[in-house]
Amino acid sequence: MFKSIITLSAIFIACASFADIRFKNIYQNNMVLQAGEENAIAGKTNPEEAVELSVSAKLKDGKTIQKTLKTKSDKQGKWLVKIPPFPKRTNLEFEAKNASGESAKISNVITGELWLGSGQSNMEWHFGNNTVEKEFLEKYQKDADATNGDVRIFTANRFVLPEAVDEVCGDWRIIDGKNLRHGISQICYIVASQLSKALDTPVGFINSSWGGSRIEPWISKEAFKSSGVSFNSSNNTEFKNWQEYEEFTSNYAKLREEYIKNFPKWIEQNPTGHLQNQNRASRPKMPIDVLANDHNPTNKYNSMICGIAPLSPKGVLWYQGESNAGQPYFYGDLLKLMVNSWRKHFKRDFHFYYVDLAAINDYQNQPVHYGSWGGIRETMAEVLALPKTGVATSIDSGGSKMQGLGDIHPPHKELVSTRITNMALADVYKKGNPKAARSPRYAGEFKVEGNKLIVKIANAEGLRKMQGKEKLTGFAIRGENPRDWKWADAEIKGDTIILSSPEVPEPKAARYAWANRPLLSVESKHGLPMLSFSTDNGAYVDWGRQKK
């Protein structure tokens, strides 16, 4: 990781031309701009220099429009011009000139719909991965050839930086059957293709993802500073706020010296795993070198998100959380912080859709699996309190032939991609039924009547037992003891689920699908699985935390 950082300045230079005027790297041949609205075109030249942008627009009907727009660069040499709205399928060419006579050009730019995808490996997951079946790849190679240039994807290069920069490295590609398997995100491509067909428009995706990444690196320093939220860092240390983190990292040299001196002594005093766990509070904290680890807060935002602006996505797809599953009690606040800060950065109240985590490991064999992915799935859903958000569940997306049912990377992303597309069509483009695009989920309300606990379900249209299931399974119920869960009998009644157990005469709480690979049994009439839930804030209770 350190090697990639120390060579980063050279790489960013390679992202740009060496002329005295240029476009920002993300403005390239073959890119997609938003149709029907103003677009900001940005670049760099000499400080405080006049810039002239020539725009040649060829409309779908063959008519050509020429425009010349003028501006002046700022003291850092940055320039920005806003071009007027053009309808979809307008082909654009740009030439930027400065007062010194230098020029830069980009061409084959098209107007359509622009989206952003981000997250970790399941968002990166491409058609060339070794668990992807040949038939699936060939199906989408044919699909890509049939798009006729309407799907275009920018894949961001993976780098980290301790401070934000105004560039993102990567390349735009027009996707066809030949280049589909070469690092192209399945989710980005499939959603783009489906949207393109449904809307009869070009669709561009910016894919800025990093396998194994936590959520903290994708959030800006400004957001952390202003929020005061708690988070985790690369050395597994918890910080109450950004100020505490900055104080810790600023003393790296001193802390490194103390760690080298004191950690061997602590190991000698706590040689067994039991003692190390028992006395973990006294364990010396490993120092954090902000330049040496890609899990550090803000460092992916700095190099892979910040510089996308002033491009502004119509919507954002997020598939991440596996790397934060060990501290789910942080995740809800962090995800809301990220969404709000990105909306502010991109100056757009965009729609945000996330994918919850796929099932892994063995099937659920106890009413509740403590410390399982039930917790991270629950806290991910806290972002749904924000407007214009939605979740596409992947909990039933299945494993792979090579890795088995418990594969952490479902090899084929068609199922979740279609769920995302359906939400986007209904919400953003007003095509389709929003209720039909959303999974049933706990509505946040329950009541107790005698020995029965009655749970209210949202998005409950046609709530039913899953096709092929003999009975409702996966439900747990308990009394006062938060560690004494029993399997629950369940009955669906309208938009409620009635739970009971002869072993729990006075129920206090319930859960559903609380396991890494849970038992699922409930869906809407549209075939969408009900999301896992707890009525007792299980993501916090299981880890001995208090929900804020």
XYZ file of N, CA, C and O in Angstrom, residues 53 118 141 150 262 356 374 376 378 442 529 540:
48
model
N -14.581 27.923 -24.210
C -15.035 26.558 -24.471
C -15.968 26.560 -25.668
O -17.040 27.176 -25.639
N -20.537 2.424 -5.862
C -19.381 2.372 -4.978
C -19.575 1.275 -3.935
O -20.674 0.756 -3.754
N -22.531 -10.833 -22.756
C -21.750 -10.386 -23.904
C -22.674 -10.085 -25.086
O -22.498 -9.070 -25.781
N -24.720 2.386 -26.025
C -25.541 3.140 -25.076
C -25.135 2.944 -23.625
O -25.641 3.640 -22.744
N 6.247 -1.262 24.681
C 5.277 -1.775 25.652
C 4.515 -3.026 25.214
O 4.079 -3.811 26.064
N -28.173 -5.085 0.725
C -27.800 -5.677 2.015
C -26.968 -6.937 1.771
O -26.772 -7.356 0.624
N -26.872 -10.522 10.973
C -28.162 -9.914 11.268
C -27.985 -8.492 11.760
O -28.764 -7.590 11.438
N -25.438 -6.223 11.154
C -25.044 -5.239 10.148
C -26.193 -5.003 9.164
O -26.411 -3.878 8.707
N -29.310 -5.023 9.955
C -30.259 -4.152 10.651
C -29.789 -2.702 10.652
O -30.567 -1.776 10.379
N -39.608 -4.695 8.778
C -40.160 -4.320 10.078
C -40.477 -2.833 10.076
O -39.643 -1.996 9.725
N -38.197 -10.893 -0.781
C -38.071 -11.435 0.576
C -38.172 -10.349 1.639
O -37.723 -9.217 1.437
N -27.161 -3.667 18.505
C -26.483 -3.018 19.622
C -26.447 -3.921 20.848
O -25.411 -4.063 21.510
